Amino acid sequence: AESILQGPTEKPMVDRSQIIQDLESALYCSKVVSYAQGLGIIKAASDKNGWNVDMALCARMWRGGCIIRAKLLKGIQEALARDLNLPNLMVDPGFAEQLNRGHMAWRRIVSLGIASGISLPAMSASLSYYDQYRRANLPANLVQAQRDFFGGHTFQRTDKDGTFHTLWDDTHKDIGDLTGRTAGEL
């Protein structure tokens, strides 16, 4: 594919010292959010299955392991021990402050990677998770609109109650009474 598919040919103008600072912040933020996501999955499975996993102990055990053993885990362990009902590591006051301080550097690095044709899958995925988690409203209605456009599946709006269908263009037909389409929905 390398001989067929092209990537960027222009190199972005960058300040080397700024990139080094940004990389440090971006890597740190990515690691925190990756741990937050992983711990969230463990907590959800524990709650669902009644395992009663002690999340602080989980982080402590990882610190003693042979693969993960990261200094970051000490802060994670402390945050989880400090608040046993912490909904997500990212909202711990200490980690939230660091994420708030570092997210723009993280965004610059992901953007630079994209502009340079360098794939940063873990860094960009963790940034997407961060952005999804921090928002009260997500663009899920766009997916509903696409489903309605392609298959008349209806959609809900954030500005008014009810279920809607739109005749998007002349190729779409009126699906009539929406009651049959929405029967059984909660």
PDB file of C-alpha atoms in Angstrom:
ATOM      1  CA  ALA A   1       0.000   0.000   0.000  1.00  0.00           C
ATOM      2  CA  GLU A   2       2.946   2.325   0.631  1.00  0.00           C
ATOM      3  CA  SER A   3       3.662   2.550  -3.087  1.00  0.00           C
ATOM      4  CA  ILE A   4      -0.019   3.278  -3.874  1.00  0.00           C
ATOM      5  CA  LEU A   5      -1.477   5.379  -1.057  1.00  0.00           C
ATOM      6  CA  GLN A   6      -0.092   8.807  -0.381  1.00  0.00           C
ATOM      7  CA  GLY A   7       0.392  10.605   2.904  1.00  0.00           C
ATOM      8  CA  PRO A   8       1.244  14.194   3.747  1.00  0.00           C
ATOM      9  CA  THR A   9       4.063  15.685   1.685  1.00  0.00           C
ATOM     10  CA  GLU A  10       4.443  18.945   3.593  1.00  0.00           C
ATOM     11  CA  LYS A  11       6.043  18.862   7.010  1.00  0.00           C
ATOM     12  CA  PRO A  12       4.288  21.058   9.580  1.00  0.00           C
ATOM     13  CA  MET A  13       6.362  23.911  10.991  1.00  0.00           C
ATOM     14  CA  VAL A  14       7.044  23.047  14.622  1.00  0.00           C
ATOM     15  CA  ASP A  15       9.061  24.253  17.576  1.00  0.00           C
ATOM     16  CA  ARG A  16      11.162  21.302  18.733  1.00  0.00           C
ATOM     17  CA  SER A  17      11.262  22.368  22.386  1.00  0.00           C
ATOM     18  CA  GLN A  18       7.467  22.857  22.405  1.00  0.00           C
ATOM     19  CA  ILE A  19       6.957  19.400  20.900  1.00  0.00           C
ATOM     20  CA  ILE A  20       9.091  17.818  23.620  1.00  0.00           C
ATOM     21  CA  GLN A  21       7.060  19.564  26.341  1.00  0.00           C
ATOM     22  CA  ASP A  22       3.793  18.679  24.608  1.00  0.00           C
ATOM     23  CA  LEU A  23       4.825  15.048  24.169  1.00  0.00           C
ATOM     24  CA  GLU A  24       5.492  14.728  27.887  1.00  0.00           C
ATOM     25  CA  SER A  25       2.038  16.114  28.733  1.00  0.00           C
ATOM     26  CA  ALA A  26       0.304  14.116  26.014  1.00  0.00           C
ATOM     27  CA  LEU A  27       1.889  10.857  27.095  1.00  0.00           C
ATOM     28  CA  TYR A  28       1.022  11.500  30.737  1.00  0.00           C
ATOM     29  CA  CYS A  29      -2.603  12.385  29.930  1.00  0.00           C
ATOM     30  CA  SER A  30      -2.929   9.330  27.673  1.00  0.00           C
ATOM     31  CA  LYS A  31      -1.633   7.044  30.405  1.00  0.00           C
ATOM     32  CA  VAL A  32      -3.959   8.486  33.053  1.00  0.00           C
ATOM     33  CA  VAL A  33      -6.976   8.147  30.776  1.00  0.00           C
ATOM     34  CA  SER A  34      -5.994   4.623  29.701  1.00  0.00           C
ATOM     35  CA  TYR A  35      -5.797   3.588  33.360  1.00  0.00           C
ATOM     36  CA  ALA A  36      -9.110   5.352  34.026  1.00  0.00           C
ATOM     37  CA  GLN A  37     -10.782   3.455  31.212  1.00  0.00           C
ATOM     38  CA  GLY A  38      -9.318   0.106  32.227  1.00  0.00           C
ATOM     39  CA  LEU A  39     -10.191   0.589  35.883  1.00  0.00           C
ATOM     40  CA  GLY A  40     -13.688   1.636  34.837  1.00  0.00           C
ATOM     41  CA  ILE A  41     -14.122  -1.637  32.969  1.00  0.00           C
ATOM     42  CA  ILE A  42     -12.899  -3.639  35.966  1.00  0.00           C
ATOM     43  CA  LYS A  43     -15.223  -1.695  38.296  1.00  0.00           C
ATOM     44  CA  ALA A  44     -18.222  -2.207  36.006  1.00  0.00           C
ATOM     45  CA  ALA A  45     -17.546  -5.957  35.784  1.00  0.00           C
ATOM     46  CA  SER A  46     -17.045  -6.126  39.547  1.00  0.00           C
ATOM     47  CA  ASP A  47     -20.324  -4.321  40.210  1.00  0.00           C
ATOM     48  CA  LYS A  48     -22.236  -6.425  37.685  1.00  0.00           C
ATOM     49  CA  ASN A  49     -20.881  -9.740  38.949  1.00  0.00           C
ATOM     50  CA  GLY A  50     -20.702  -8.923  42.669  1.00  0.00           C
ATOM     51  CA  TRP A  51     -16.932  -9.425  42.855  1.00  0.00           C
ATOM     52  CA  ASN A  52     -16.334  -6.496  45.241  1.00  0.00           C
ATOM     53  CA  VAL A  53     -12.945  -5.688  43.687  1.00  0.00           C
ATOM     54  CA  ASP A  54     -10.984  -3.252  45.842  1.00  0.00           C
ATOM     55  CA  MET A  55      -9.826  -0.819  43.160  1.00  0.00           C
ATOM     56  CA  ALA A  56      -7.055   0.694  45.317  1.00  0.00           C
ATOM     57  CA  LEU A  57      -5.738  -2.800  46.038  1.00  0.00           C
ATOM     58  CA  CYS A  58      -5.886  -3.563  42.323  1.00  0.00           C
ATOM     59  CA  ALA A  59      -3.624  -0.570  41.593  1.00  0.00           C
ATOM     60  CA  ARG A  60      -1.340  -1.568  44.478  1.00  0.00           C
ATOM     61  CA  MET A  61      -1.008  -5.109  43.122  1.00  0.00           C
ATOM     62  CA  TRP A  62      -0.126  -3.744  39.677  1.00  0.00           C
ATOM     63  CA  ARG A  63       2.643  -1.677  41.265  1.00  0.00           C
ATOM     64  CA  GLY A  64       4.234  -4.902  42.503  1.00  0.00           C
ATOM     65  CA  GLY A  65       3.940  -6.643  39.159  1.00  0.00           C
ATOM     66  CA  CYS A  66       6.660  -7.321  36.636  1.00  0.00           C
ATOM     67  CA  ILE A  67       5.104  -5.588  33.604  1.00  0.00           C
ATOM     68  CA  ILE A  68       3.073  -2.532  34.612  1.00  0.00           C
ATOM     69  CA  ARG A  69       5.015  -1.330  37.700  1.00  0.00           C
ATOM     70  CA  ALA A  70       4.650   2.395  36.945  1.00  0.00           C
ATOM     71  CA  LYS A  71       5.215   5.284  39.374  1.00  0.00           C
ATOM     72  CA  LEU A  72       1.875   6.661  38.226  1.00  0.00           C
ATOM     73  CA  LEU A  73       0.142   3.751  39.968  1.00  0.00           C
ATOM     74  CA  LYS A  74       1.051   5.159  43.395  1.00  0.00           C
ATOM     75  CA  GLY A  75      -1.047   8.267  42.702  1.00  0.00           C
ATOM     76  CA  ILE A  76      -3.811   6.130  41.232  1.00  0.00           C
ATOM     77  CA  GLN A  77      -3.813   3.884  44.296  1.00  0.00           C
ATOM     78  CA  GLU A  78      -3.974   6.922  46.590  1.00  0.00           C
ATOM     79  CA  ALA A  79      -6.853   8.480  44.635  1.00  0.00           C
ATOM     80  CA  LEU A  80      -8.848   5.249  44.712  1.00  0.00           C
ATOM     81  CA  ALA A  81      -8.176   4.743  48.433  1.00  0.00           C
ATOM     82  CA  ARG A  82      -9.132   8.359  49.208  1.00  0.00           C
ATOM     83  CA  ASP A  83     -12.551   8.048  47.523  1.00  0.00           C
ATOM     84  CA  LEU A  84     -13.976   4.530  47.452  1.00  0.00           C
ATOM     85  CA  ASN A  85     -16.911   5.783  45.343  1.00  0.00           C
ATOM     86  CA  LEU A  86     -14.805   7.624  42.768  1.00  0.00           C
ATOM     87  CA  PRO A  87     -16.843   7.253  39.549  1.00  0.00           C
ATOM     88  CA  ASN A  88     -13.779   7.605  37.317  1.00  0.00           C
ATOM     89  CA  LEU A  89     -10.106   8.311  37.942  1.00  0.00           C
ATOM     90  CA  MET A  90     -10.329  11.369  35.662  1.00  0.00           C
ATOM     91  CA  VAL A  91     -12.605  13.192  38.125  1.00  0.00           C
ATOM     92  CA  ASP A  92     -10.265  12.784  41.082  1.00  0.00           C
ATOM     93  CA  PRO A  93      -9.330  16.410  41.902  1.00  0.00           C
ATOM     94  CA  GLY A  94      -5.583  15.832  41.442  1.00  0.00           C
ATOM     95  CA  PHE A  95      -5.859  13.950  38.174  1.00  0.00           C
ATOM     96  CA  ALA A  96      -8.578  16.317  36.888  1.00  0.00           C
ATOM     97  CA  GLU A  97      -6.275  19.277  37.502  1.00  0.00           C
ATOM     98  CA  GLN A  98      -3.442  17.621  35.592  1.00  0.00           C
ATOM     99  CA  LEU A  99      -5.714  16.619  32.701  1.00  0.00           C
ATOM    100  CA  ASN A 100      -7.156  20.133  32.545  1.00  0.00           C
ATOM    101  CA  ARG A 101      -3.633  21.542  32.458  1.00  0.00           C
ATOM    102  CA  GLY A 102      -2.326  19.079  29.838  1.00  0.00           C
ATOM    103  CA  HIS A 103      -5.174  18.471  27.403  1.00  0.00           C
ATOM    104  CA  MET A 104      -4.202  21.225  24.953  1.00  0.00           C
ATOM    105  CA  ALA A 105      -0.672  19.824  24.610  1.00  0.00           C
ATOM    106  CA  TRP A 106      -2.238  16.390  24.096  1.00  0.00           C
ATOM    107  CA  ARG A 107      -4.466  17.796  21.355  1.00  0.00           C
ATOM    108  CA  ARG A 108      -1.502  19.500  19.670  1.00  0.00           C
ATOM    109  CA  ILE A 109       0.448  16.221  19.567  1.00  0.00           C
ATOM    110  CA  VAL A 110      -2.493  14.220  18.182  1.00  0.00           C
ATOM    111  CA  SER A 111      -3.120  16.957  15.593  1.00  0.00           C
ATOM    112  CA  LEU A 112       0.560  17.035  14.663  1.00  0.00           C
ATOM    113  CA  GLY A 113       0.566  13.260  14.249  1.00  0.00           C
ATOM    114  CA  ILE A 114      -2.449  13.446  11.951  1.00  0.00           C
ATOM    115  CA  ALA A 115      -0.951  16.334   9.946  1.00  0.00           C
ATOM    116  CA  SER A 116       2.303  14.376   9.609  1.00  0.00           C
ATOM    117  CA  GLY A 117       0.639  11.112   8.638  1.00  0.00           C
ATOM    118  CA  ILE A 118       1.804   9.415  11.834  1.00  0.00           C
ATOM    119  CA  SER A 119      -0.710   7.074  13.402  1.00  0.00           C
ATOM    120  CA  LEU A 120      -1.151   7.586  17.140  1.00  0.00           C
ATOM    121  CA  PRO A 121      -3.926   5.073  17.875  1.00  0.00           C
ATOM    122  CA  ALA A 122      -3.624   4.838  21.672  1.00  0.00           C
ATOM    123  CA  MET A 123      -3.039   8.546  22.165  1.00  0.00           C
ATOM    124  CA  SER A 124      -5.912   9.599  19.902  1.00  0.00           C
ATOM    125  CA  ALA A 125      -8.281   6.926  21.286  1.00  0.00           C
ATOM    126  CA  SER A 126      -7.581   7.978  24.869  1.00  0.00           C
ATOM    127  CA  LEU A 127      -8.208  11.618  23.899  1.00  0.00           C
ATOM    128  CA  SER A 128     -11.527  10.575  22.330  1.00  0.00           C
ATOM    129  CA  TYR A 129     -12.488   8.731  25.526  1.00  0.00           C
ATOM    130  CA  TYR A 130     -11.564  11.829  27.562  1.00  0.00           C
ATOM    131  CA  ASP A 131     -13.690  14.052  25.311  1.00  0.00           C
ATOM    132  CA  GLN A 132     -16.642  11.664  25.453  1.00  0.00           C
ATOM    133  CA  TYR A 133     -16.467  11.328  29.218  1.00  0.00           C
ATOM    134  CA  ARG A 134     -16.212  15.045  29.943  1.00  0.00           C
ATOM    135  CA  ARG A 135     -19.284  16.058  27.915  1.00  0.00           C
ATOM    136  CA  ALA A 136     -22.824  16.166  29.270  1.00  0.00           C
ATOM    137  CA  ASN A 137     -24.257  15.666  25.759  1.00  0.00           C
ATOM    138  CA  LEU A 138     -22.713  13.603  23.004  1.00  0.00           C
ATOM    139  CA  PRO A 139     -23.394  13.724  19.264  1.00  0.00           C
ATOM    140  CA  ALA A 140     -25.350  10.451  19.413  1.00  0.00           C
ATOM    141  CA  ASN A 141     -28.311  12.164  17.818  1.00  0.00           C
ATOM    142  CA  LEU A 142     -26.257  12.455  14.653  1.00  0.00           C
ATOM    143  CA  VAL A 143     -26.158   8.641  14.533  1.00  0.00           C
ATOM    144  CA  GLN A 144     -29.934   8.571  15.075  1.00  0.00           C
ATOM    145  CA  ALA A 145     -30.380  11.018  12.203  1.00  0.00           C
ATOM    146  CA  GLN A 146     -28.222   8.874   9.928  1.00  0.00           C
ATOM    147  CA  ARG A 147     -30.283   5.785  10.817  1.00  0.00           C
ATOM    148  CA  ASP A 148     -33.461   7.739  10.060  1.00  0.00           C
ATOM    149  CA  PHE A 149     -32.046   8.942   6.742  1.00  0.00           C
ATOM    150  CA  PHE A 150     -31.001   5.468   5.586  1.00  0.00           C
ATOM    151  CA  GLY A 151     -33.754   3.353   7.082  1.00  0.00           C
ATOM    152  CA  GLY A 152     -36.537   5.488   8.513  1.00  0.00           C
ATOM    153  CA  HIS A 153     -35.615   4.426  12.059  1.00  0.00           C
ATOM    154  CA  THR A 154     -36.782   7.707  13.652  1.00  0.00           C
ATOM    155  CA  PHE A 155     -34.871   9.884  16.089  1.00  0.00           C
ATOM    156  CA  GLN A 156     -35.313  11.831  19.293  1.00  0.00           C
ATOM    157  CA  ARG A 157     -34.458  15.480  19.749  1.00  0.00           C
ATOM    158  CA  THR A 158     -32.778  17.239  22.627  1.00  0.00           C
ATOM    159  CA  ASP A 159     -35.008  20.315  22.365  1.00  0.00           C
ATOM    160  CA  LYS A 160     -38.434  18.623  22.565  1.00  0.00           C
ATOM    161  CA  ASP A 161     -40.006  15.369  23.644  1.00  0.00           C
ATOM    162  CA  GLY A 162     -41.176  12.791  21.175  1.00  0.00           C
ATOM    163  CA  THR A 163     -40.039  10.561  18.342  1.00  0.00           C
ATOM    164  CA  PHE A 164     -39.534  12.061  14.901  1.00  0.00           C
ATOM    165  CA  HIS A 165     -38.993  11.087  11.287  1.00  0.00           C
ATOM    166  CA  THR A 166     -37.879  13.475   8.562  1.00  0.00           C
ATOM    167  CA  LEU A 167     -38.437  13.327   4.829  1.00  0.00           C
ATOM    168  CA  TRP A 168     -34.792  14.120   4.139  1.00  0.00           C
ATOM    169  CA  ASP A 169     -35.182  14.486   0.351  1.00  0.00           C
ATOM    170  CA  ASP A 170     -37.462  13.405  -2.495  1.00  0.00           C
ATOM    171  CA  THR A 171     -36.211   9.809  -2.412  1.00  0.00           C
ATOM    172  CA  HIS A 172     -37.625   9.291   1.104  1.00  0.00           C
ATOM    173  CA  LYS A 173     -41.228   8.440   1.741  1.00  0.00           C
ATOM    174  CA  ASP A 174     -43.477   9.183   4.662  1.00  0.00           C
ATOM    175  CA  ILE A 175     -43.449   6.209   7.012  1.00  0.00           C
ATOM    176  CA  GLY A 176     -46.851   7.137   8.396  1.00  0.00           C
ATOM    177  CA  ASP A 177     -47.822   6.667  12.007  1.00  0.00           C
ATOM    178  CA  LEU A 178     -44.665   6.323  14.137  1.00  0.00           C
ATOM    179  CA  THR A 179     -46.464   4.309  16.837  1.00  0.00           C
ATOM    180  CA  GLY A 180     -45.724   0.985  15.150  1.00  0.00           C
ATOM    181  CA  ARG A 181     -42.061   1.878  14.743  1.00  0.00           C
ATOM    182  CA  THR A 182     -41.612   2.850  18.370  1.00  0.00           C
ATOM    183  CA  ALA A 183     -43.696   0.132  20.038  1.00  0.00           C
ATOM    184  CA  GLY A 184     -41.766  -1.628  22.757  1.00  0.00           C
ATOM    185  CA  GLU A 185     -39.254   1.184  23.307  1.00  0.00           C
ATOM    186  CA  LEU A 186     -38.563   2.170  26.893  1.00  0.00           C
TER     187      LEU A 186
END
